[in-house]
Coordinates of C-alpha atoms in Angstrom, one line a residue:
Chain A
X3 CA 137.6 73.6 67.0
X4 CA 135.5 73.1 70.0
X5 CA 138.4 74.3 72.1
X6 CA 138.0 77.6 70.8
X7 CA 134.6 78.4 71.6
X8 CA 135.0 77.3 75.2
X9 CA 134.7 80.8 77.5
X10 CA 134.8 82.9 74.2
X11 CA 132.2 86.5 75.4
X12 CA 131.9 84.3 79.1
X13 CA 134.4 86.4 80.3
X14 CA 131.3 87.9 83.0
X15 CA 129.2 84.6 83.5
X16 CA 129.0 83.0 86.9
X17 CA 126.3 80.0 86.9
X18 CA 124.3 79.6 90.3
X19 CA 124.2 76.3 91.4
X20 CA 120.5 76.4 92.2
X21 CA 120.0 76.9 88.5
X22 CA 120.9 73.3 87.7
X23 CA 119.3 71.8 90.6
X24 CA 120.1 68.5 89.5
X25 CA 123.4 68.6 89.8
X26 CA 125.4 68.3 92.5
X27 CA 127.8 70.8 93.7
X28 CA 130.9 69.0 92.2
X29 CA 128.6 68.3 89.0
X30 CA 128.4 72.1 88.6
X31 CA 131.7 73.0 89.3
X32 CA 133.0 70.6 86.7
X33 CA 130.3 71.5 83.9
X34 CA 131.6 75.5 85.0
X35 CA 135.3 74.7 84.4
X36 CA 134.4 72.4 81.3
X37 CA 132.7 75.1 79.3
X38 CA 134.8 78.0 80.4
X39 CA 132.3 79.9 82.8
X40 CA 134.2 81.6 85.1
X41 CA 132.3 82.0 87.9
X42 CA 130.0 80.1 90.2
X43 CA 127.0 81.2 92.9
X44 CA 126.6 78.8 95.8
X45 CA 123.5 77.5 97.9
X46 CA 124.6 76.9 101.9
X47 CA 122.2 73.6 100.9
X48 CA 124.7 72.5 98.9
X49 CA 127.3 73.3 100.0
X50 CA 126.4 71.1 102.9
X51 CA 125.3 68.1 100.7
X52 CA 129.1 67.9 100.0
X53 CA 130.6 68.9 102.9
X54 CA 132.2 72.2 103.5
X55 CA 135.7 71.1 103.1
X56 CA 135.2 69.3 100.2
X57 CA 133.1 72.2 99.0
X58 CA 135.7 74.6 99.9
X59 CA 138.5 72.3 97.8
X60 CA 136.5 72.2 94.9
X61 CA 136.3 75.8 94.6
X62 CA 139.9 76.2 95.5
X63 CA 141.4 73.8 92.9
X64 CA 138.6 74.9 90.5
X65 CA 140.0 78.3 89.6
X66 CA 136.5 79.6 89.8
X67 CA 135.2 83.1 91.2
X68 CA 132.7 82.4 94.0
X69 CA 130.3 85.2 93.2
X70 CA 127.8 85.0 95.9
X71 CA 126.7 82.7 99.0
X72 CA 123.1 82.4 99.3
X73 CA 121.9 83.0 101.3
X74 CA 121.9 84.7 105.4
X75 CA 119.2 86.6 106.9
X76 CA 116.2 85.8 108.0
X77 CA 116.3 88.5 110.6
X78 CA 112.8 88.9 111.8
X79 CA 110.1 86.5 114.1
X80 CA 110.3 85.9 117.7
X81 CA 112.8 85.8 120.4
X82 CA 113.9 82.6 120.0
X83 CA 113.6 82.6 115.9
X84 CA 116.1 85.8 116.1
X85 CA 118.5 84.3 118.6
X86 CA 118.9 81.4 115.9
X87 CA 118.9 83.4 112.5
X88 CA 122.1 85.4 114.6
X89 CA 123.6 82.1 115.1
X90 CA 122.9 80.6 111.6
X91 CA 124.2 84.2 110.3
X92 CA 127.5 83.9 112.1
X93 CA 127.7 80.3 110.1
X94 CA 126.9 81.7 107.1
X95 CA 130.2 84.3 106.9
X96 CA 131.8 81.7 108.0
X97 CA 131.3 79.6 105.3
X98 CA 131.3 82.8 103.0
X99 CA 135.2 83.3 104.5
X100 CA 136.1 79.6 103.8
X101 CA 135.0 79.5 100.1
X102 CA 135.8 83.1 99.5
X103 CA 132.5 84.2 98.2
X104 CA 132.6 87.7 97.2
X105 CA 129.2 88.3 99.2
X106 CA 126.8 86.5 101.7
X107 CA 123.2 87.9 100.3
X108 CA 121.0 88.1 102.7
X109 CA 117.3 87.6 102.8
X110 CA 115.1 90.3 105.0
X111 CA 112.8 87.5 106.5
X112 CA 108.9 88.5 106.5
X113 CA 106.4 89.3 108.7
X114 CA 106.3 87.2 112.0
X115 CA 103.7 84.5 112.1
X116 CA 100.3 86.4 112.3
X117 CA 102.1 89.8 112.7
X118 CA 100.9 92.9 110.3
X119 CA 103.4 94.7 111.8
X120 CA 105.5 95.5 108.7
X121 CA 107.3 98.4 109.9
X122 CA 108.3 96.4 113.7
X123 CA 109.7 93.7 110.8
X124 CA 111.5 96.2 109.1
X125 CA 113.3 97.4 112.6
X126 CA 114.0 94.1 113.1
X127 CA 115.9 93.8 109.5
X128 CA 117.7 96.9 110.5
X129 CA 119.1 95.8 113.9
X130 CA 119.8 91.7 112.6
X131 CA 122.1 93.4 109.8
X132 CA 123.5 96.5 112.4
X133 CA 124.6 93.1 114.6
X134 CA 125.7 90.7 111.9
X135 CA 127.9 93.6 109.5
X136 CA 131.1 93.6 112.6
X137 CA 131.4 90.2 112.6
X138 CA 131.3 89.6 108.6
X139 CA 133.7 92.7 108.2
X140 CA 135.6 90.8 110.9
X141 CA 136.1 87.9 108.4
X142 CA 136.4 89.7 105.3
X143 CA 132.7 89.0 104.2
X144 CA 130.8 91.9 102.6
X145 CA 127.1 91.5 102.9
X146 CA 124.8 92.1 100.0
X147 CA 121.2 92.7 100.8
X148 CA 118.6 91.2 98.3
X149 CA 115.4 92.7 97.5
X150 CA 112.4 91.1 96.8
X151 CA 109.6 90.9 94.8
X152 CA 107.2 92.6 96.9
X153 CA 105.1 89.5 96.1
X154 CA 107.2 87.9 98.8
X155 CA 107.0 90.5 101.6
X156 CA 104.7 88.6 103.9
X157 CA 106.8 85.6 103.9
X158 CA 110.2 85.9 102.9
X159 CA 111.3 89.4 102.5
X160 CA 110.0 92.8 104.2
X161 CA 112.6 94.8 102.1
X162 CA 110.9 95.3 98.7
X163 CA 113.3 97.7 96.7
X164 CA 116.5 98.6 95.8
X165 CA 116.0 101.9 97.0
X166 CA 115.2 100.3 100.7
X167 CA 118.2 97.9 100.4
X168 CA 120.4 100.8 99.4
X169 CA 118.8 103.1 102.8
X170 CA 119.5 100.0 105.0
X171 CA 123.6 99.6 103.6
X172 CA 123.6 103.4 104.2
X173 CA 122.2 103.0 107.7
X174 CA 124.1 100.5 108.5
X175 CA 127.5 101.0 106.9
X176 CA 127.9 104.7 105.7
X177 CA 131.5 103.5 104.1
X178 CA 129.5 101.3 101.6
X179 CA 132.8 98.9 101.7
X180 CA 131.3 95.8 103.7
X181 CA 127.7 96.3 103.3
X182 CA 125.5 96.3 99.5
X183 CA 123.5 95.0 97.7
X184 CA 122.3 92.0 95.6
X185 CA 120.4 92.9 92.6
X186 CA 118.2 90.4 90.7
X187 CA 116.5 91.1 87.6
X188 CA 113.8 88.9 88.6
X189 CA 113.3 91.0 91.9
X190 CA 113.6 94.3 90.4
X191 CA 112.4 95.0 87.1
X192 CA 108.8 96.5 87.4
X193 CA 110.3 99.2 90.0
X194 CA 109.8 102.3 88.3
X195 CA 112.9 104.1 90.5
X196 CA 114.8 101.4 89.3
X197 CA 117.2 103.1 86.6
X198 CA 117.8 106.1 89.3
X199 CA 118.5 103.9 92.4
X200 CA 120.9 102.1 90.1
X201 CA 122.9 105.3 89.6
X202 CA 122.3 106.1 93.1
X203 CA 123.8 102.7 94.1
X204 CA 127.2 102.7 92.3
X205 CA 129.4 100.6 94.3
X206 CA 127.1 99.6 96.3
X207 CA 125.4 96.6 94.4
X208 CA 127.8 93.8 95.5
X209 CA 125.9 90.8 93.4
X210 CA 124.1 91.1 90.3
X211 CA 122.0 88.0 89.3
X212 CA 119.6 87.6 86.0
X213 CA 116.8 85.5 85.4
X214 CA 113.6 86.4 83.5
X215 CA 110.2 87.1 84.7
X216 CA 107.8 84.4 83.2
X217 CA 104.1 85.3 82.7
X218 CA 101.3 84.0 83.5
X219 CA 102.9 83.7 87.3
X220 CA 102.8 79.7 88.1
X221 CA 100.6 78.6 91.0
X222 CA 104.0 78.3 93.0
X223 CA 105.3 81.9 92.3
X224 CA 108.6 81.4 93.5
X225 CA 109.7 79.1 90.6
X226 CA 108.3 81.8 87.6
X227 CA 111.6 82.3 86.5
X228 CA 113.0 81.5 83.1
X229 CA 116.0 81.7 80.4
X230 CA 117.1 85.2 79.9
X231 CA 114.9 86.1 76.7
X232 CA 112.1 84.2 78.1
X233 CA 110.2 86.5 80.0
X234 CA 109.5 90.4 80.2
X235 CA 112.4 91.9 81.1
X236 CA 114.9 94.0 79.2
X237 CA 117.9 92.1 80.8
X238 CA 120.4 93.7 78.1
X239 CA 119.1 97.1 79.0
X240 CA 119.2 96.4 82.8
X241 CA 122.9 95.4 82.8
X242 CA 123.9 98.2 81.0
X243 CA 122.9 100.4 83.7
X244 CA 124.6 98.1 86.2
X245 CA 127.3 98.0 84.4
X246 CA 127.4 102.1 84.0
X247 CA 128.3 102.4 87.3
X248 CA 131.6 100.5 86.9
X249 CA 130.6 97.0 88.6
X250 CA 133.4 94.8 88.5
X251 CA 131.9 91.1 89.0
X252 CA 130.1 88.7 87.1
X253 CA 126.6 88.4 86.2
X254 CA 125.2 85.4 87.6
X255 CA 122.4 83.5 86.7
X256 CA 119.9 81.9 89.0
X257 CA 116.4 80.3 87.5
X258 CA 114.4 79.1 90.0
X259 CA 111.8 77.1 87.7
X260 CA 110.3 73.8 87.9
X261 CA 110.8 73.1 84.0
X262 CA 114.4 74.5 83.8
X263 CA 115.2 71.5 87.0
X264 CA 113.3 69.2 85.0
X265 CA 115.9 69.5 82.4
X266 CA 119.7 67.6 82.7
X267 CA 122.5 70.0 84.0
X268 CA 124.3 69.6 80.7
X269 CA 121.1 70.9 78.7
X270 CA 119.9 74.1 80.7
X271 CA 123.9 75.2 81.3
X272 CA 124.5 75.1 77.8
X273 CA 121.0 77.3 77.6
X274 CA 122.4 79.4 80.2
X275 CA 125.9 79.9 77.8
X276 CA 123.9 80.8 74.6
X277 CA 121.0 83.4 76.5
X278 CA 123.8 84.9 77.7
X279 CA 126.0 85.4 74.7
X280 CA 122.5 86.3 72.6
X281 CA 121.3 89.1 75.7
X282 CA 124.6 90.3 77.2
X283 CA 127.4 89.8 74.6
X284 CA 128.8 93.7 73.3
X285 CA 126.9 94.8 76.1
X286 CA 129.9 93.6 78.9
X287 CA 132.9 94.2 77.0
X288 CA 133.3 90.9 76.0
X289 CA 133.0 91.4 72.3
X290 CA 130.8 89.6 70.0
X291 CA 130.1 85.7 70.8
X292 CA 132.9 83.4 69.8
X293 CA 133.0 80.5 66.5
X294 CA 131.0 77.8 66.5
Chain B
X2 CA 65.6 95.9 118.4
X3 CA 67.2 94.7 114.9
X4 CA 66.6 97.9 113.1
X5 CA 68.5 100.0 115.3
X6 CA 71.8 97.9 114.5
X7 CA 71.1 99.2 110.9
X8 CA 74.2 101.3 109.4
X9 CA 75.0 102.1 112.8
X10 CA 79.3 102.2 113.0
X11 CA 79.1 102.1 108.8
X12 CA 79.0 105.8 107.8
X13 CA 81.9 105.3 105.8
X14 CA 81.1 101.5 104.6
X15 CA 80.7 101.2 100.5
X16 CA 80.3 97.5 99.0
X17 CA 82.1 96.4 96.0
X18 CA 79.7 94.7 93.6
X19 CA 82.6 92.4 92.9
X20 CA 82.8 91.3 96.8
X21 CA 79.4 89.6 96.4
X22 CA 79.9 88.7 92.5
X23 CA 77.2 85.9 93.2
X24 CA 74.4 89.1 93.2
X25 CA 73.1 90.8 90.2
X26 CA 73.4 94.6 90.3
X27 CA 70.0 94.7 91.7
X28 CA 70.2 92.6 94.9
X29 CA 73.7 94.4 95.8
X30 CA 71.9 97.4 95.7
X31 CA 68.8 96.2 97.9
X32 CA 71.3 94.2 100.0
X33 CA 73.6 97.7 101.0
X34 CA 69.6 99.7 101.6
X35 CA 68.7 96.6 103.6
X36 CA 71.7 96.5 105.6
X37 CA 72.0 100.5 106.2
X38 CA 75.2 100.3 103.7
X39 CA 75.8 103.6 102.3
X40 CA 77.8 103.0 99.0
X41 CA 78.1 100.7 96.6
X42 CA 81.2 100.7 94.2
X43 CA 80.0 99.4 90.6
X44 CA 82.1 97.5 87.7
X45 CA 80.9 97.9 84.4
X46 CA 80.0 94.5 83.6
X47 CA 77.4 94.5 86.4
X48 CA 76.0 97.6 84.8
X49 CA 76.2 95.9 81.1
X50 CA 74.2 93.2 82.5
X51 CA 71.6 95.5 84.1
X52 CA 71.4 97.6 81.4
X53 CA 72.9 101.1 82.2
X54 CA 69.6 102.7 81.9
X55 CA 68.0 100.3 84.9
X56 CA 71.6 100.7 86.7
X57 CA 71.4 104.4 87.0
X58 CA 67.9 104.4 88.1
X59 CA 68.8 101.7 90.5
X60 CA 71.2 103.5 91.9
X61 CA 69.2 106.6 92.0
X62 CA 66.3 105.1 93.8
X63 CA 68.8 103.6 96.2
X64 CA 70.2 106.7 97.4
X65 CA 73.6 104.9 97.5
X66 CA 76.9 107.0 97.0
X67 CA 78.5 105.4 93.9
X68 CA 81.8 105.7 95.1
X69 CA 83.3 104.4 91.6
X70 CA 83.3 102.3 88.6
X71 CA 85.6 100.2 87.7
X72 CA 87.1 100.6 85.5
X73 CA 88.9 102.0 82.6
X74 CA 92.2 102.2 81.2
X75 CA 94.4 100.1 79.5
X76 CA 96.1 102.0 77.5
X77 CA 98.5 100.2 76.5
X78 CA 99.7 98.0 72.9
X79 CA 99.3 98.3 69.7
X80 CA 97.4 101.3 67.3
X81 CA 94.4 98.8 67.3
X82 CA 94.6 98.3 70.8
X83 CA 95.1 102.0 72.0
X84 CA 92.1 103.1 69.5
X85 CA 89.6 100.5 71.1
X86 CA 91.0 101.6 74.6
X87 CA 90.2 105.3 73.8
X88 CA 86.2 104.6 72.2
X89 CA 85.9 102.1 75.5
X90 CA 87.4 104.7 78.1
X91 CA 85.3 107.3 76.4
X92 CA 82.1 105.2 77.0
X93 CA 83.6 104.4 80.2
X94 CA 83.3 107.9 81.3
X95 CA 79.9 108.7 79.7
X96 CA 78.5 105.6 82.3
X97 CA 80.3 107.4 85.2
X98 CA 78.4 110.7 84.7
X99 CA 74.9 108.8 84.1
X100 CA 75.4 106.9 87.3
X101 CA 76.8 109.3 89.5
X102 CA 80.0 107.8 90.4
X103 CA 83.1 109.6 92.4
X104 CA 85.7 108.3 90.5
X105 CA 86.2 105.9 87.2
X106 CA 89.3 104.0 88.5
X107 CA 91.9 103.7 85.9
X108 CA 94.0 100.2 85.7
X109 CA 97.2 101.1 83.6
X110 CA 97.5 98.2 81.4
X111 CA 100.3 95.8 81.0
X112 CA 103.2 95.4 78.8
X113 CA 101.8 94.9 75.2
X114 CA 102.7 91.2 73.7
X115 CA 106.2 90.4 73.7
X116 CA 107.4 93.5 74.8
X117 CA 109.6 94.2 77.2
X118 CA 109.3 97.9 76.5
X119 CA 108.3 99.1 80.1
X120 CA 109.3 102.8 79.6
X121 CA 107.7 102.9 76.5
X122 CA 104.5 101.2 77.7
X123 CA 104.4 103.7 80.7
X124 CA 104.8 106.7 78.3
X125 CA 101.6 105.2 76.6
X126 CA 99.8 105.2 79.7
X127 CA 100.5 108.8 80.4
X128 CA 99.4 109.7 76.7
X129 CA 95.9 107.8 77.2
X130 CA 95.3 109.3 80.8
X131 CA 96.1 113.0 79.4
X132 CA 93.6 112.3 75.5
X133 CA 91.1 111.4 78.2
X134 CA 91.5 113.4 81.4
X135 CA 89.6 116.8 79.3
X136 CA 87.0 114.6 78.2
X137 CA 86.7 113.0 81.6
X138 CA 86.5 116.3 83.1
X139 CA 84.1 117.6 79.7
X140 CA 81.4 115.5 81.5
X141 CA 82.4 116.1 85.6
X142 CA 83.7 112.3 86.1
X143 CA 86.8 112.2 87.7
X144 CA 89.7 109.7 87.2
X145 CA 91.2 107.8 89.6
X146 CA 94.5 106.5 88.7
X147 CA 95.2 102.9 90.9
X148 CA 98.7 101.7 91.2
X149 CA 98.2 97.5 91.4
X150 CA 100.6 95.2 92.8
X151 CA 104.0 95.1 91.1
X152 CA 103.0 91.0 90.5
X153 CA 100.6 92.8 87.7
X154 CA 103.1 94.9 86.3
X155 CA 103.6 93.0 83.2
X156 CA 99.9 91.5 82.7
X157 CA 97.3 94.5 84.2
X158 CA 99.1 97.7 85.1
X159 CA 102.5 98.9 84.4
X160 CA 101.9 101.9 87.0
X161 CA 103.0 99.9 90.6
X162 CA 103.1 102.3 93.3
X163 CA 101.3 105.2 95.1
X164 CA 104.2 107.4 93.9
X165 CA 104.5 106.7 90.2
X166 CA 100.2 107.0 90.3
X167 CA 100.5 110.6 91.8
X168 CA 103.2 111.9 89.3
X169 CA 101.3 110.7 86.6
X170 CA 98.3 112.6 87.7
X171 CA 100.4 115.5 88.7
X172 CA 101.7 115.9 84.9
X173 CA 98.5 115.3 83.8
X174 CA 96.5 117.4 85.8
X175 CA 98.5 120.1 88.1
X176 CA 95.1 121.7 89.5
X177 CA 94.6 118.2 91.2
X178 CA 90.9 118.4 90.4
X179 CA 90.5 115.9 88.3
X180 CA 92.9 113.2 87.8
X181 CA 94.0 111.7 90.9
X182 CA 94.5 108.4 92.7
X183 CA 92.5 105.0 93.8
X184 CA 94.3 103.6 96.8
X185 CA 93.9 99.7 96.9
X186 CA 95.3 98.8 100.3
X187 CA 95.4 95.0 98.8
X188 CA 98.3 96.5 96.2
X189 CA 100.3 98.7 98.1
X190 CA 100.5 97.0 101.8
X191 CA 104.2 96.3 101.3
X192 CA 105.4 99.5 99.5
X193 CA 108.1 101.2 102.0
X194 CA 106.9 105.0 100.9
X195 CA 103.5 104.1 101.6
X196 CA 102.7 106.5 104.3
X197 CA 104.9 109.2 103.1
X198 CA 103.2 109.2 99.5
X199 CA 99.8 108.9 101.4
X200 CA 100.7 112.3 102.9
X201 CA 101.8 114.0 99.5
X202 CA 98.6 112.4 98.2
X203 CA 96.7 114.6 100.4
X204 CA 93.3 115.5 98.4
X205 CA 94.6 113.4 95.6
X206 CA 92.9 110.2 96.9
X207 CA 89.9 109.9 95.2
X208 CA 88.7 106.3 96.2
X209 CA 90.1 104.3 98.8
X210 CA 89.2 100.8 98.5
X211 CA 90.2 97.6 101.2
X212 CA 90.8 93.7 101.1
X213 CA 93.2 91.8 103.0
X214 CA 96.5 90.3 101.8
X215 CA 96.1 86.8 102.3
X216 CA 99.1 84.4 102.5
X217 CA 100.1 82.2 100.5
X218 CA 99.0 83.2 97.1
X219 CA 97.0 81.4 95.5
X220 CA 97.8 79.9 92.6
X221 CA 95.4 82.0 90.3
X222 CA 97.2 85.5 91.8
X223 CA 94.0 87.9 91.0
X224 CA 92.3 86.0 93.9
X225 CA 94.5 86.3 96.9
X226 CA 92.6 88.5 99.0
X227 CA 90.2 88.3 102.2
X228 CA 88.2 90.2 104.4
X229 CA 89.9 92.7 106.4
X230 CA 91.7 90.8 109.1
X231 CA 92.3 87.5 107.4
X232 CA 95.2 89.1 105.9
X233 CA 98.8 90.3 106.9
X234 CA 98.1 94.3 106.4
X235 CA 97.3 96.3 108.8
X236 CA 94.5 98.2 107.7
X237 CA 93.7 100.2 110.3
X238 CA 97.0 101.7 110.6
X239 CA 96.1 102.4 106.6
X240 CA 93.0 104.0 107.0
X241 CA 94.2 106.1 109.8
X242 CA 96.7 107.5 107.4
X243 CA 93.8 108.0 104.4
X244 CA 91.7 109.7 106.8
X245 CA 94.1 112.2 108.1
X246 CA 95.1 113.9 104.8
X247 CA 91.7 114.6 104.9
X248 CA 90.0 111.9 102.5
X249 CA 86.1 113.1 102.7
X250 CA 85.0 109.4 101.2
X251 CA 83.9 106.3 102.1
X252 CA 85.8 103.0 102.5
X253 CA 85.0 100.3 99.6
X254 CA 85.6 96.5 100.3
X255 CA 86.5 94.7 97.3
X256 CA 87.3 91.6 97.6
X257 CA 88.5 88.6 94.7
X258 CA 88.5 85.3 96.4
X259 CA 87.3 82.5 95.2
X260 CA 86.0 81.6 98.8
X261 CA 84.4 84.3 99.2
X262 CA 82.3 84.3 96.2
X263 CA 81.2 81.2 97.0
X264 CA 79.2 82.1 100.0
X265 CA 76.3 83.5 99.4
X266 CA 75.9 87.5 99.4
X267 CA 74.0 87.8 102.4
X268 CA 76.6 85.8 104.0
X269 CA 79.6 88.0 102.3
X270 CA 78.0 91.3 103.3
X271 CA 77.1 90.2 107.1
X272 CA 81.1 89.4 107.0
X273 CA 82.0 92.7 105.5
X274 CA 79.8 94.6 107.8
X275 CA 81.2 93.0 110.8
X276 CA 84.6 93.2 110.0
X277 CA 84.4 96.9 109.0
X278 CA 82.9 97.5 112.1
X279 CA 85.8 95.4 114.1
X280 CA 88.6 97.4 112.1
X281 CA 87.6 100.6 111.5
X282 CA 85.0 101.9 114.3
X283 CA 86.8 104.7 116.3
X284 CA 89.1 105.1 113.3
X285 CA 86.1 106.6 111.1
X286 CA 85.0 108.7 113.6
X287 CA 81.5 106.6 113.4
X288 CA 82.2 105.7 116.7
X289 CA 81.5 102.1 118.7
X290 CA 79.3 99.1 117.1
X291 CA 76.1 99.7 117.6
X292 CA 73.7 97.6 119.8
X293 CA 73.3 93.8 118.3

């Protein structure tokens, strides 16, 4: 029996590797391929815990979609912090190319040590991904450009909305084939131009990844993320509008939460497998959830 | 020689009865008169404690501009909920007129208890502001709608930026008269259409209130904010904007920090003074510091 329910309404999971933390990379690629998730999200972290090779055979002989490399960017600071973030970029779509991850998402980068100079960051943001986009497009990597909570604009993203990302891929690549977006539930959901700059996007968002919003906010507020169903957002309703515009991948999901890494791999995937047959099943063609 | 440093450079300078929480309603009012501070922005708890009856005469003695009170709103949940918010908004409004205030600020309210019903709660927001925008305007007080941080949106205030405040108001009140905005530079710092909402704002800023963006959060979120300065906004740049579309008011500093409110008040308002004078002289058109 327990062959049967393996993959049934998983046809549009991809689990991100950061979500069982525990785990190494091989770890997760087996529990992926065990309990029929199709698709997987790497972390260049570890990616280089088990080599990129090795990482890169894995994949390969796993069968599974790659759905995102997390992460590039990075783009603003200093001379000398740009000249490496253009270095570590070039890396990055290289390693993107080698395990054939559908995108590299990149990461703005925040405001420059002691800088309030949001909108010199911003230029900065703009000319990192003008210089990196030829050389991914080069090697067959389309970039996805993640916004972020604007809780994390000082320190770790200056681009704050979709409707930013989606002006920058514009800017930067007015073909909209090598240069998107990532969109994450966690990032996204209070935006109030959300819904439109979802129909606006279209083919644009490259990466969609799901987590929930927990509240109260934890004293470390990048780990307040949860099980789908968890939190405050309306995840079914969100991927429904992403889905509306005809996007083709997976739906990936990536918890950053102390509790969640507390728990064994084995545990919070299986969590992972029944949120998403509870929020999304019916909702991406899938049909309903399979026997138990 | 001390008394001609008095209010010289602060023409524009209003004190938050929050930013020196340690002080009753009474010494915040002697402590702006001492220090040549001409407003005083009020929260309704210090005027409970008071007594409204002594807080209006306080503040009429005084002379001080009350440039608002904070605050009503929440108008969001259930029946119960929205009925008490209504009777409370309502008496919210009747203190305005007795003391004099600009503005009652209006937070939005979260999502109600496990809901996940954002639309829906924002659709209850605009149906409170528009049952009390004729009373509001029944007794001269007018409301100042404040967009807070999008890390609020699911706790405090479902309305998250300058733009979704000013189309709310707009619905509600097309004259622009009466309902407009309260621009907290502490919640939109990071919002990309900052500067071009500030110009469709225009007249519609009713208060404009400042406090630095400190980094990191701390872990209780509410208190993550400094003296101007201390921060990573640039708040001149800011108040350069507000002032150009015309903004007739003065500049309140309210401040949540734990640090802060353990310092003592004459301490907090020396600080406040100072930096006020540091940031904003030349931008106010109050001209250099005066003598020390």
């Amino acid at each position: 029996m327990a062959d049967l329910v393996v993959g049934a309404g998983l046809d549009r999971l991809s689990l991100n590797v950061w979500t069982t933390k525990g785990w190494s990379l091989r770890e997760a690629v087996d529990g992926c391929v065990r309990a029929g998730v199709p698709g997987i999200g790497l972390w260049r972290d570890k990616v280089a815990e088990a080599g990129l090779d090795t990482a890169v055979r894995l994949v390969r002989e796993s069968g599974l979609t790659v759905t995102s490399l997390c992460r590039g960017g990075f783009f603003t600071g200093h001379a000398a912090d740009r000249a490496a973030a253009t270095a570590g970029n070039r890396r990055a779509v290289d390693e993107a190319c080698a395990l054939g991850a559908d995108v590299l998402a990149l990461v703005a980068g925040g405001l420059p040590p002691r800088s309030t100079d949001l909108a010199g960051a911003r230029s900065q943001v703009a000319d990192g991904i003008a210089e990196l986009a030829p050389y991914a497009a080069g090697h067959g990597v389309r970039l996805a450009i993640e916004p972020l909570h604007p809780m994390f604009c000082a320190d770790r993203a200056v681009i704050s909305t979709l409707g930013q990302a989606l002006d920058l891929a514009e800017q930067v690549d007015p073909s909209g084939a090598d240069v998107g977006v990532c969109l994450d539930s966690y990032h996204v959901w209070w935006d109030p131009q959300l819904m439109a700059q979802i129909g606006r996007a279209g083919p644009r968002i490259f990466a969609f990844q799901v987590s929930d919003f927990l509240v109260p906010i934890p004293p470390d507020t990048l780990l307040g993320r949860g099980h789908l169903g968890d939190g405050v957002i309306d995840i079914p309703a969100l991927a429904r509008a992403v889905l509306a515009t005809g996007y083709p991948g997976l739906i990936e999901v990536e918890i950053f939460s102390q509790e969640v890494w507390d728990t064994p791999g084995q545990q919070t995937l299986r969590t992972v497998i029944d949120r998403h047959r509870r929020c999304l099943s019916g909702i991406t063609g899938t049909g309903r959830p399979g026997p138990r």
